[in-house]
One Martini backbone bead per residue (centre of mass of N, CA, C, O) as a GRO file, in nm:
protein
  438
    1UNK     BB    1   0.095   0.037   0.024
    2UNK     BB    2   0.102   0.369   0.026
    3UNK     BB    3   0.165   0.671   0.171
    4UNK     BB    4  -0.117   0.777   0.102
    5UNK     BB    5  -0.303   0.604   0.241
    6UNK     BB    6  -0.175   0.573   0.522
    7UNK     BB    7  -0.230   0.885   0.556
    8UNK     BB    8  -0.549   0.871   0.535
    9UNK     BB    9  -0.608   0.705   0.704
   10UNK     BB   10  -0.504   0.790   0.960
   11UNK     BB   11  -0.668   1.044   0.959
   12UNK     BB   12  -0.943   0.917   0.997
   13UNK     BB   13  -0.860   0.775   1.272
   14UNK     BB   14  -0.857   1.054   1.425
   15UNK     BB   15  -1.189   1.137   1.389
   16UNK     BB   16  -1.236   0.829   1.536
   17UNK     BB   17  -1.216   0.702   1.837
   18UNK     BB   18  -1.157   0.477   2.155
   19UNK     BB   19  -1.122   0.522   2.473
   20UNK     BB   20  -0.977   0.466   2.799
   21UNK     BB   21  -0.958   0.485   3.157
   22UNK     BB   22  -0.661   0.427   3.336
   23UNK     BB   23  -0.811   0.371   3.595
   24UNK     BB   24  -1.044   0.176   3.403
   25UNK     BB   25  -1.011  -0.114   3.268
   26UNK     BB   26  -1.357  -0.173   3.270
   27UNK     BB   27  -1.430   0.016   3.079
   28UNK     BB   28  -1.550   0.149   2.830
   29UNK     BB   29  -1.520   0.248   2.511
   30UNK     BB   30  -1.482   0.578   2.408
   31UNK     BB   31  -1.593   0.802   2.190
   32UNK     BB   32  -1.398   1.028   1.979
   33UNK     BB   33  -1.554   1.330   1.797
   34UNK     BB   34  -1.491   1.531   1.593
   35UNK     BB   35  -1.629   1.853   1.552
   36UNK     BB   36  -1.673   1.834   1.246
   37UNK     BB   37  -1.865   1.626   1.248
   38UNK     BB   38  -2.088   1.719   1.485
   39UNK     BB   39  -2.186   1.965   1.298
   40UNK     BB   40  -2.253   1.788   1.025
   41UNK     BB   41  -2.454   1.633   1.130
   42UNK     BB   42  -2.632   1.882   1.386
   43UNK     BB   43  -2.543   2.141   1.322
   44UNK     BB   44  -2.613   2.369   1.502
   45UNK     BB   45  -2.630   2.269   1.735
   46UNK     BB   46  -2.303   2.157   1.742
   47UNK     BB   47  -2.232   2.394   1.817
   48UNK     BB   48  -2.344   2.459   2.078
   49UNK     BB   49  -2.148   2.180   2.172
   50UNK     BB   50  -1.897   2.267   2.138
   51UNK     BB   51  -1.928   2.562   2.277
   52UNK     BB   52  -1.936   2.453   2.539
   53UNK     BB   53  -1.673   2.259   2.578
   54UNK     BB   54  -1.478   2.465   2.569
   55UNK     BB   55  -1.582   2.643   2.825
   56UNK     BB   56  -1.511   2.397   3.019
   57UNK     BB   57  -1.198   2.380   2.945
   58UNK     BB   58  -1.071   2.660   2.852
   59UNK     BB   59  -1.193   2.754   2.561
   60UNK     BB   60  -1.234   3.066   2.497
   61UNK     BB   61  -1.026   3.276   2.310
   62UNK     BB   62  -1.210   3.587   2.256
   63UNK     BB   63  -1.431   3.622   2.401
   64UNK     BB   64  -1.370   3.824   2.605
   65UNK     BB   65  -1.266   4.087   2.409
   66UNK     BB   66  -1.553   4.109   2.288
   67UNK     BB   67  -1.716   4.180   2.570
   68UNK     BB   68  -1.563   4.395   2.610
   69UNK     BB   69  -1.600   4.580   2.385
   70UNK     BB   70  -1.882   4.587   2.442
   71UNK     BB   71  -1.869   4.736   2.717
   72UNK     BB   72  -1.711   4.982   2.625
   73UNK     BB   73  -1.883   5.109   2.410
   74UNK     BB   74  -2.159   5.140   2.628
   75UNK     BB   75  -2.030   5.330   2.824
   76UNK     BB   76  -1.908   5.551   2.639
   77UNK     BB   77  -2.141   5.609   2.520
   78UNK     BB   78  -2.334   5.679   2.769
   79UNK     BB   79  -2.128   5.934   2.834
   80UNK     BB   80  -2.047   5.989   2.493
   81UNK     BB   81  -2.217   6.054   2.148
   82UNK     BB   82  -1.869   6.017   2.022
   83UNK     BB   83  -1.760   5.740   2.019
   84UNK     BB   84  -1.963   5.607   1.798
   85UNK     BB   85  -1.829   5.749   1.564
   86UNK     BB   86  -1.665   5.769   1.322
   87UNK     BB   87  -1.408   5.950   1.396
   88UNK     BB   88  -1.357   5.813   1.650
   89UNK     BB   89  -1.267   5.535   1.486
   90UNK     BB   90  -1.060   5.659   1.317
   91UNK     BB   91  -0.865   5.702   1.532
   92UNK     BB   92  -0.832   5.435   1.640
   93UNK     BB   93  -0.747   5.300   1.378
   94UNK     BB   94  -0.478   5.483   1.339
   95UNK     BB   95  -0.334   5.475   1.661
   96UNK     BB   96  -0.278   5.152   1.673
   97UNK     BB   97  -0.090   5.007   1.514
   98UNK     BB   98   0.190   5.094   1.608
   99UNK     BB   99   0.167   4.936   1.884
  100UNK     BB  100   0.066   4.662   1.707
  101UNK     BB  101   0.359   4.609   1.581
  102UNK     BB  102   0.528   4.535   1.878
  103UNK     BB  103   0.285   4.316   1.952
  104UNK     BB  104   0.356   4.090   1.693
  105UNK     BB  105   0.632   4.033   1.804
  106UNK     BB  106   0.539   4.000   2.099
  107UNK     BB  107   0.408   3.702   2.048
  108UNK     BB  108   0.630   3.503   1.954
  109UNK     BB  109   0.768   3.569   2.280
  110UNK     BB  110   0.526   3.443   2.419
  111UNK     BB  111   0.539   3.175   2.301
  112UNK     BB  112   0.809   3.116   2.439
  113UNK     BB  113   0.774   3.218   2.775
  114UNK     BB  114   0.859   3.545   2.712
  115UNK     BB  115   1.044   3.875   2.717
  116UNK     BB  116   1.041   4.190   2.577
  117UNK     BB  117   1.219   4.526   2.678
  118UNK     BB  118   1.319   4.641   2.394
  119UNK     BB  119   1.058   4.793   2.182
  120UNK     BB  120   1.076   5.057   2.247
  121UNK     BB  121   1.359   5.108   2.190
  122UNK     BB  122   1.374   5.019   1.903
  123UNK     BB  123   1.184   5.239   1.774
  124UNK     BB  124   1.292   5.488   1.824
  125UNK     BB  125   1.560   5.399   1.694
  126UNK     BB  126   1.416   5.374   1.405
  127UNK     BB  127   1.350   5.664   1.365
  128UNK     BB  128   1.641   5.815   1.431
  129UNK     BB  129   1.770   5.702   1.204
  130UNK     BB  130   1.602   5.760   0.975
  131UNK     BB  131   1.631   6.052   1.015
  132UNK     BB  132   1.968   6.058   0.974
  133UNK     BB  133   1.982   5.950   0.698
  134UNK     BB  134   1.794   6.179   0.548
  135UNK     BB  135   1.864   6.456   0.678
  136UNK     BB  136   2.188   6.414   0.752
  137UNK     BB  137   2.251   6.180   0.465
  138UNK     BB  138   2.055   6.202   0.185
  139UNK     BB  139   1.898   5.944   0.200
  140UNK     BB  140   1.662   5.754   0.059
  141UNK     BB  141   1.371   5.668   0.205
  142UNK     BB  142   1.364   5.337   0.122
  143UNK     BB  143   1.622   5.251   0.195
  144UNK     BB  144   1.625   5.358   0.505
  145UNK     BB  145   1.447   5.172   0.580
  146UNK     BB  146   1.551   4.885   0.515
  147UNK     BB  147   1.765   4.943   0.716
  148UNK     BB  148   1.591   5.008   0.983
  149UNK     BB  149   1.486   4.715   1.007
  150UNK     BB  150   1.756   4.557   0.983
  151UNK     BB  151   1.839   4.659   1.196
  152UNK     BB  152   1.584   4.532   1.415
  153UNK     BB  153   1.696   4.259   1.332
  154UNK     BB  154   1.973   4.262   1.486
  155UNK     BB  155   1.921   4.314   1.724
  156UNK     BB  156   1.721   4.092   1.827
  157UNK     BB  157   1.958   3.885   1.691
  158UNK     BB  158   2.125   3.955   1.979
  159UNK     BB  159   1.942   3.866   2.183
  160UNK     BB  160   1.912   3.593   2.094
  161UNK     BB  161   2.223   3.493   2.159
  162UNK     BB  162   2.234   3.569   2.467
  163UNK     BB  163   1.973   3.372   2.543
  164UNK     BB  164   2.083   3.081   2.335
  165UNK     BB  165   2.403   3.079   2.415
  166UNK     BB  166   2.480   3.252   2.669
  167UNK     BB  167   2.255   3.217   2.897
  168UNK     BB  168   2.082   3.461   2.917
  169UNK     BB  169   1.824   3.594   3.028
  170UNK     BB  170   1.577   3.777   2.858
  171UNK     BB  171   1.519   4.000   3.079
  172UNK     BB  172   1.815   4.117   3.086
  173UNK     BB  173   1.885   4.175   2.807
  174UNK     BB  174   1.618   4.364   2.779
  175UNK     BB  175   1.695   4.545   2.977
  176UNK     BB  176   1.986   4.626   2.795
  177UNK     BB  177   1.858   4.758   2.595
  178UNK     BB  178   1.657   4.939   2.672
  179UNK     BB  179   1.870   5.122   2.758
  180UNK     BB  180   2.094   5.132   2.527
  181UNK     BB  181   1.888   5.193   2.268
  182UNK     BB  182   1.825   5.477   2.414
  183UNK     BB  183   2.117   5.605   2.493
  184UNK     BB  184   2.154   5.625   2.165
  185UNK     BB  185   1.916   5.807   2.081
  186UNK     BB  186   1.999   6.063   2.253
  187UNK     BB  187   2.282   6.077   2.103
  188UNK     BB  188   2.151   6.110   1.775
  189UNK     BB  189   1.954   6.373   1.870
  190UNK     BB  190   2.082   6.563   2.077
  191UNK     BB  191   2.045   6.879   2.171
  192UNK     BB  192   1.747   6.896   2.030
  193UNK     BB  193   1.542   6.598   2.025
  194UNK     BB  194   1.504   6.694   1.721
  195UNK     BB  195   1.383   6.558   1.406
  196UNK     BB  196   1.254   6.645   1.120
  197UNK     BB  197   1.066   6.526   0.848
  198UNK     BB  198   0.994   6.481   0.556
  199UNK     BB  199   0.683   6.452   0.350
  200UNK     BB  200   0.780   6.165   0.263
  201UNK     BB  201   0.759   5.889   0.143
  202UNK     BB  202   0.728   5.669   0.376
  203UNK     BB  203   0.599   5.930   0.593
  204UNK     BB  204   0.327   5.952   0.353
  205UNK     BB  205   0.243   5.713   0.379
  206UNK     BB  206   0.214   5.667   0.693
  207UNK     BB  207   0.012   5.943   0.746
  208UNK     BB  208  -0.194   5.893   0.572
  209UNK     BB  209  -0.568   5.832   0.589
  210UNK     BB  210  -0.598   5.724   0.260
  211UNK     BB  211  -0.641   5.423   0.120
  212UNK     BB  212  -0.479   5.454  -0.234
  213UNK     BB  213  -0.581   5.761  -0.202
  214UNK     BB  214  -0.671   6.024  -0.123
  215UNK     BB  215  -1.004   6.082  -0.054
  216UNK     BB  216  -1.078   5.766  -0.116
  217UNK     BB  217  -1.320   5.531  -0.115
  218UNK     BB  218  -1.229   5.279  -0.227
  219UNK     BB  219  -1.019   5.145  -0.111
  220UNK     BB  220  -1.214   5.028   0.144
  221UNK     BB  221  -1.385   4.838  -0.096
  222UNK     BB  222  -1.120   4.703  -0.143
  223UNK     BB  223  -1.012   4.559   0.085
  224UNK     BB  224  -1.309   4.402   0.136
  225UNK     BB  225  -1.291   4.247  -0.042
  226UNK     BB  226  -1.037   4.107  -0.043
  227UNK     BB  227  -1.094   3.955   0.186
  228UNK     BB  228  -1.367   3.808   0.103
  229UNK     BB  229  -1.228   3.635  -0.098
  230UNK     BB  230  -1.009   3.513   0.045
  231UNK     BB  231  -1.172   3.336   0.245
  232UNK     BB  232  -1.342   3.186   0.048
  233UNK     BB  233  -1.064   3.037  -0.131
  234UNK     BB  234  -0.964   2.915   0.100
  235UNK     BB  235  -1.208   2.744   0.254
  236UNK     BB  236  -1.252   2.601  -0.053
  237UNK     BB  237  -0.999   2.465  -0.055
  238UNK     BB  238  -0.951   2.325   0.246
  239UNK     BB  239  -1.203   2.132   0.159
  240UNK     BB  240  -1.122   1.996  -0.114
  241UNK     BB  241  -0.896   1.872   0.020
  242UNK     BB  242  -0.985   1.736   0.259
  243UNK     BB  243  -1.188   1.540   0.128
  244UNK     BB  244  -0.952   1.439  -0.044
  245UNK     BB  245  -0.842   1.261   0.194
  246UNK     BB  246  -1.048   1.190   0.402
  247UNK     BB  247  -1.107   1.473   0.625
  248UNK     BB  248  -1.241   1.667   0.818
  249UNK     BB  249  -1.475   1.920   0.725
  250UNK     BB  250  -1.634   2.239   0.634
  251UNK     BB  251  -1.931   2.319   0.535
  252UNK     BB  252  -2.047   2.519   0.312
  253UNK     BB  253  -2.275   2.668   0.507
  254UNK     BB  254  -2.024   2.800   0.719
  255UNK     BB  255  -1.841   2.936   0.478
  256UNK     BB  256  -2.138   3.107   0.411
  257UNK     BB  257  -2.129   3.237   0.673
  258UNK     BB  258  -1.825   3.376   0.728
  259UNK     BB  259  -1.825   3.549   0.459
  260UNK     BB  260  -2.077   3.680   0.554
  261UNK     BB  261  -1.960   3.813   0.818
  262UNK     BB  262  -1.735   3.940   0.683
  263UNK     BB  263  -1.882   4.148   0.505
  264UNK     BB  264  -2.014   4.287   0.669
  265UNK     BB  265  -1.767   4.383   0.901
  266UNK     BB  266  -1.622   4.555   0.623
  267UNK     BB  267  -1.858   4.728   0.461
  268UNK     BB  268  -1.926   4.850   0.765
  269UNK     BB  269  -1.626   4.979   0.797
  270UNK     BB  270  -1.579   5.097   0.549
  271UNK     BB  271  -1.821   5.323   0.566
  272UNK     BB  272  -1.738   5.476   0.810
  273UNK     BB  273  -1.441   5.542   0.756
  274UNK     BB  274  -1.530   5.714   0.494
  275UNK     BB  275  -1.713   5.922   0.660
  276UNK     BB  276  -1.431   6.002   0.722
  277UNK     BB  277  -1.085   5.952   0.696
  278UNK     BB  278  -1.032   5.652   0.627
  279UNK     BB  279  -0.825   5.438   0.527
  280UNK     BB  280  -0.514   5.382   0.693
  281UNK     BB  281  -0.214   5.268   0.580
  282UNK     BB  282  -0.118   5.203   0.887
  283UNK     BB  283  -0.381   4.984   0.881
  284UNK     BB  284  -0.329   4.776   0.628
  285UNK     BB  285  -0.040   4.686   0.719
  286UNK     BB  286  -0.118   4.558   0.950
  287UNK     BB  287  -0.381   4.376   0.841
  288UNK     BB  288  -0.126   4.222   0.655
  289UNK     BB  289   0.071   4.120   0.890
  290UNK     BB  290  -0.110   3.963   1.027
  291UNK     BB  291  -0.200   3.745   0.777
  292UNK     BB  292   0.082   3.655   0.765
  293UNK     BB  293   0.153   3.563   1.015
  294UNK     BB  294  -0.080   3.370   1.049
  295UNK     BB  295   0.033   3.172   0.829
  296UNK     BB  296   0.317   3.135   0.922
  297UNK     BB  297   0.213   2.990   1.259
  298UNK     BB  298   0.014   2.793   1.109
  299UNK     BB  299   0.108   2.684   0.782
  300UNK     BB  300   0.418   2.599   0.925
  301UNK     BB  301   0.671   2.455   1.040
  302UNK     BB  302   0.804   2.739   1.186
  303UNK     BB  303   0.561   2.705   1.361
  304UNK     BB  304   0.531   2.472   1.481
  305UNK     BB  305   0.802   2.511   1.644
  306UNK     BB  306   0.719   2.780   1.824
  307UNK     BB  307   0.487   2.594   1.965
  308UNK     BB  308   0.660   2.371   2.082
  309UNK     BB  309   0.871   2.540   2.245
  310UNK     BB  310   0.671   2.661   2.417
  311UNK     BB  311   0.528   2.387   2.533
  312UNK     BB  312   0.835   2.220   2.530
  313UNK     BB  313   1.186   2.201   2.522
  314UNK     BB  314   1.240   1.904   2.536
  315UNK     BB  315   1.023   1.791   2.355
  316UNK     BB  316   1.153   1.953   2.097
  317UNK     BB  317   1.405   1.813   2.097
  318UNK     BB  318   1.356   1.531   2.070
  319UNK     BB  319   1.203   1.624   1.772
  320UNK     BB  320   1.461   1.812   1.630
  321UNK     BB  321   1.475   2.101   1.714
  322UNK     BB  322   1.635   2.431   1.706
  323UNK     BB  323   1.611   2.626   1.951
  324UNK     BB  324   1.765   2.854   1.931
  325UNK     BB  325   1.690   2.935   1.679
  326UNK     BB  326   1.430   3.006   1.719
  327UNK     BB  327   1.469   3.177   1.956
  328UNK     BB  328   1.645   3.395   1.753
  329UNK     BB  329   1.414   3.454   1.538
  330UNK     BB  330   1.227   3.566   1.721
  331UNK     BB  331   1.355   3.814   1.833
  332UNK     BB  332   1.371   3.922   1.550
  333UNK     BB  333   1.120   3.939   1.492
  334UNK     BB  334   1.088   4.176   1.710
  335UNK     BB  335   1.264   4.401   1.619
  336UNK     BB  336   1.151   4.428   1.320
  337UNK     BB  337   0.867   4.528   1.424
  338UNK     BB  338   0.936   4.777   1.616
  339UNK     BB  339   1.112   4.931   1.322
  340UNK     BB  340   0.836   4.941   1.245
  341UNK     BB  341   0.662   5.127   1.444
  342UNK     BB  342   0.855   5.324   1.448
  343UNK     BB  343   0.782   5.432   1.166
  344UNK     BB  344   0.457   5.475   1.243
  345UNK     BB  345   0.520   5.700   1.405
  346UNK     BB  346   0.678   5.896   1.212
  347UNK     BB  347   0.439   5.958   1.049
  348UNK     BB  348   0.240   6.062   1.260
  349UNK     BB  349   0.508   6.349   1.342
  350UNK     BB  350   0.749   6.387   1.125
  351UNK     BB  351   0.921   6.272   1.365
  352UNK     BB  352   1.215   6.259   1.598
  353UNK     BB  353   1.171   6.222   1.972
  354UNK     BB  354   1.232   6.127   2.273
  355UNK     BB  355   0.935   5.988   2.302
  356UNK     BB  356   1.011   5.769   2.141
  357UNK     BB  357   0.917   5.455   2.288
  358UNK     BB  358   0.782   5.599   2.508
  359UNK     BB  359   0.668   5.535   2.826
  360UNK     BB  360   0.381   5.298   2.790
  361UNK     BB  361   0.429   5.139   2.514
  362UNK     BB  362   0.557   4.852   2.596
  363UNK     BB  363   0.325   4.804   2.790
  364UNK     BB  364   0.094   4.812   2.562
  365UNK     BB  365   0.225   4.564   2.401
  366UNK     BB  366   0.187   4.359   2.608
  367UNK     BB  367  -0.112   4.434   2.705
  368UNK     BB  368  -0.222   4.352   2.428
  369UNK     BB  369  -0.158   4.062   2.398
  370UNK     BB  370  -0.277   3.950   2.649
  371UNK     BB  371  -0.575   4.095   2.605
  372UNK     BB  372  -0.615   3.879   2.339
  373UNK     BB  373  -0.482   3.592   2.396
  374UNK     BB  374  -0.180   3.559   2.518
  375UNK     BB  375   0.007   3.362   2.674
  376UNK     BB  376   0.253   3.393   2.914
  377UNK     BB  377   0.286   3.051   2.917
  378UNK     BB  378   0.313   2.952   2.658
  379UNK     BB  379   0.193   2.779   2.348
  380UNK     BB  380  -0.014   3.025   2.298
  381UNK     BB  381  -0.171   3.238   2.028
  382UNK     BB  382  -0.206   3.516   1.870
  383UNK     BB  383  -0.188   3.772   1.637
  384UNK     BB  384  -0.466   3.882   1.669
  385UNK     BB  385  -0.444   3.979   1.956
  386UNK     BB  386  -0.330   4.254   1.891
  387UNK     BB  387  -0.545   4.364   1.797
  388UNK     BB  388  -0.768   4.336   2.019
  389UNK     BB  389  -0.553   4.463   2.224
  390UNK     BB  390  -0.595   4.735   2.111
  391UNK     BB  391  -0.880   4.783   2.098
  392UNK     BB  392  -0.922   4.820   2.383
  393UNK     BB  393  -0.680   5.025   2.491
  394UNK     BB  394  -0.783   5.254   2.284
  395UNK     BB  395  -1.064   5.303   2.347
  396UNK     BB  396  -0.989   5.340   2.662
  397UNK     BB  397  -0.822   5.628   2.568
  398UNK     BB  398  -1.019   5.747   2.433
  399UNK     BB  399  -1.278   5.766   2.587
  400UNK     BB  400  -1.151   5.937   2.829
  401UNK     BB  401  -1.093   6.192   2.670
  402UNK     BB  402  -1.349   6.270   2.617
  403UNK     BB  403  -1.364   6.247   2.970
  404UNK     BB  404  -1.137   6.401   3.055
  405UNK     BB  405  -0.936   6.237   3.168
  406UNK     BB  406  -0.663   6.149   3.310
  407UNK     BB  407  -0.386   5.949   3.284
  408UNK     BB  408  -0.414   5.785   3.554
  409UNK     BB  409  -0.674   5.658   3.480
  410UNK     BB  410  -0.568   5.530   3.228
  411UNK     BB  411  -0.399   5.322   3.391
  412UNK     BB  412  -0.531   5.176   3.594
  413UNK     BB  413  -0.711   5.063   3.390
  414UNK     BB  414  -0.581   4.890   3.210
  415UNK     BB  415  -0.427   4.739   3.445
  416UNK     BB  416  -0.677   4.577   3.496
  417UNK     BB  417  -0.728   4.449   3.231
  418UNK     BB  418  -0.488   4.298   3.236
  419UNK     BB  419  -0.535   4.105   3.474
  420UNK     BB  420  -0.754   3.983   3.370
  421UNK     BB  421  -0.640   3.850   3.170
  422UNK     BB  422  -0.445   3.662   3.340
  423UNK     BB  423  -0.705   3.565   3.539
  424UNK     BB  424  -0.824   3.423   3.291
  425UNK     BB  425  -0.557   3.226   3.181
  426UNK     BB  426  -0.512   3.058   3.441
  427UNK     BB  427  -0.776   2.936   3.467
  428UNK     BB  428  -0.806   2.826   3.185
  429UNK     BB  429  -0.557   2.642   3.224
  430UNK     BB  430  -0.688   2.475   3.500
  431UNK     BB  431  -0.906   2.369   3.295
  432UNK     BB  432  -0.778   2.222   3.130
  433UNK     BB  433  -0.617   2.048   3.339
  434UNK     BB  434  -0.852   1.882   3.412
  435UNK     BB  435  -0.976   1.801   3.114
  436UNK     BB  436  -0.696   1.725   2.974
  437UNK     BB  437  -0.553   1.959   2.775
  438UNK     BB  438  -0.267   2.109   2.953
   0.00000   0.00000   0.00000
């Protein structure tokens, strides 16, 4: 029989088993049917059937961060009714962005369950050379650009070296580049602390207001069929492989739910923000590294190699992955977004400043992350994560501003926030080893 037969059964005979427990060797043996079979066969049903399941698994999902945008939305509308306006929806979606893709990278390095502290600085750092290559040595634009992406991702893929080779905790490594790589920029931006940029090439495309071409609404409905047309065809391929592999599969009527809510979701926020600023360049960038990285994440050797690393270092080896290897693209890959963000700041303020990569951001780029559900405990988590988790933030800061509060009290409340993220996380895990799933 070929090894194609053979692989077919295998997976056919995956999605039926039968298991008996371990402690009662006299108990029958129970069926455990895969869930895409019993949405198949019980259709609706089958879905609420398996989402009790998973509730009770402590198989969570995005539900909490969804959960929360409803209660987000409700309260500050309800305190101000420009909260759900276009214009601030727009707002919200412009300057997410730039601290979304430090939260992209440090995705990667969550799911190791490791920390990088040092995306702050090495964003701010990523503005402040492209200032000085333009600026300062009449550089072209896109030329400096990726000369300063490549700084950031050479920078991440030293601190990988130092925590994969040289055995530094990873928190250590980073938390002296946090400081080193800010007193770089310091002396790079010298004592004027600004250097300000021409509002041309990188810096007019990702500081642009509407995507595809300035005031025009095209652009946010090629957008939106685009994601709509790919998830259509991603879908349809993946069924059709699937089927004839002879293992289940998501059924038609499924795929026709899913393409149209997200229909609906894509042209009516195309529909708002063009209403008001348009979709904004450094968000479309933003959703298409989304969707790459997750593709990457999900799709490819390399990504389930980051998450067999995250979930047991010992068992990875065992399994013949190179640790160290994983270890150090990961944190590369952590540097290479930060330089992107970097990038964003500067887009959006068309200058470099003593500010950028400062404050509260790096903090926020983390706990975008935790707060979208990617776990502090590595080997669970989503780039999608970040997306929702700025979403939060974002909203939460927009909100409060609206109603003049402090700044202190948006500390405070994200805070909150946070922790709440964390101990849904913990939870979650401790439901899942009951559960036998942990």
């Amino acid at each position: 029989m070929s090894d194609t037969s053979n692989t077919v059964k295998k997976e056919s005979a995956e999605s039926q088993t039968t298991v008996a427990p371990a402690d009662d060797p006299t108990a029958a043996a129970v069926s455990v049917v895969d869930p895409r079979l019993l949405i198949r066969e019980e259709g609706f049903k089958g879905y609420i059937t398996e989402f009790k399941r998973k509730v009770k698994g402590g198989e969570l999902g995005s539900l909490p961060v969804i959960v929360g945008l409803i209660v987000i939305g409700i309260i500050f509308q309800s305190q101000n009714s420009r909260f759900l306006s276009a214009d601030n929806l727009s707002n919200i979606s412009y300057y997410l962005s730039a601290t979304g893709m430090l939260s992209i990278g440090l995705v990667f390095v969550l799911l190791l369950g490791e920390i990088d502290l040092s995306v702050g600085s090495v964003s701010g750092l990523a503005s402040t050379l492209f200032a000085v290559f333009v600026v300062n040595h009449g550089m072209e634009g896109w030329l400096a650009l990726v000369l300063t992406i490549v700084t950031g991702v050479g920078i991440g893929a030293l601190h990988g070296f130092f925590f994969a080779r040289i055995g530094v905790p990873a928190f250590v490594v980073t938390l002296a580049g946090f400081l080193g790589w800010n007193g770089l920029m310091l002396w790079l931006l010298g004592s004027s602390g600004t250097i300000n940029i021409p509002d041309e090439g990188p810096v007019h495309l990702l500081g642009q207001s509407s995507f595809f071409m300035d005031q025009s609404i095209a652009g946010a409905y090629i957008l939106a069929g685009l994601g709509v047309a790919s998830l259509a065809y991603g879908s349809l391929v993946d069924q059709r492989r699937r089927k004839a592999a002879g293992v289940p599969f998501r059924p038609t009527s499924e795929i026709a739910l899913r393409v149209g809510l997200l229909a609906v979701a894509a042209f009516v926020t195309a529909a708002v923000l063009n209403s008001a600023a348009g979709v904004s360049n450094s968000l479309v960038i933003f959703l298409a590294s989304l969707v790459i990285v997750d593709f990457v994440l999900r799709r490819t050797p390399y990504g389930r190699k980051v998450f067999a690393v995250g979930g047991g270092i010992e068992a990875a080896r065992r399994a013949g992955i190179n640790v160290s290897m994983i270890r150090i693209t990961v944190f590369a890959i952590s540097g290479g977004f930060a330089a992107v963000g970097g990038m964003f700041f500067a887009g959006q303020t068309q200058s470099a400043t003593l500010n950028a990569g400062g404050g509260n951001t790096l903090m926020l780029a983390i706990a975008a992350a935790v707060i979208g559900g990617t776990s502090l405990f590595g080997g669970r988590g989503s780039v999608w994560s970040a997306l929702l988790g700025m979403l939060v933030i974002q909203s939460i800061q927009t909100g409060l501003d609206l109603l003049n509060m402090n700044t202190s009290i948006q500390y405070m409340i994200t805070g909150g926030v946070l922790l709440g993220a964390v101990v849904i996380d913990s939870v979650s895990r401790k439901s899942q080893k009951a559960a036998g799933r942990g």
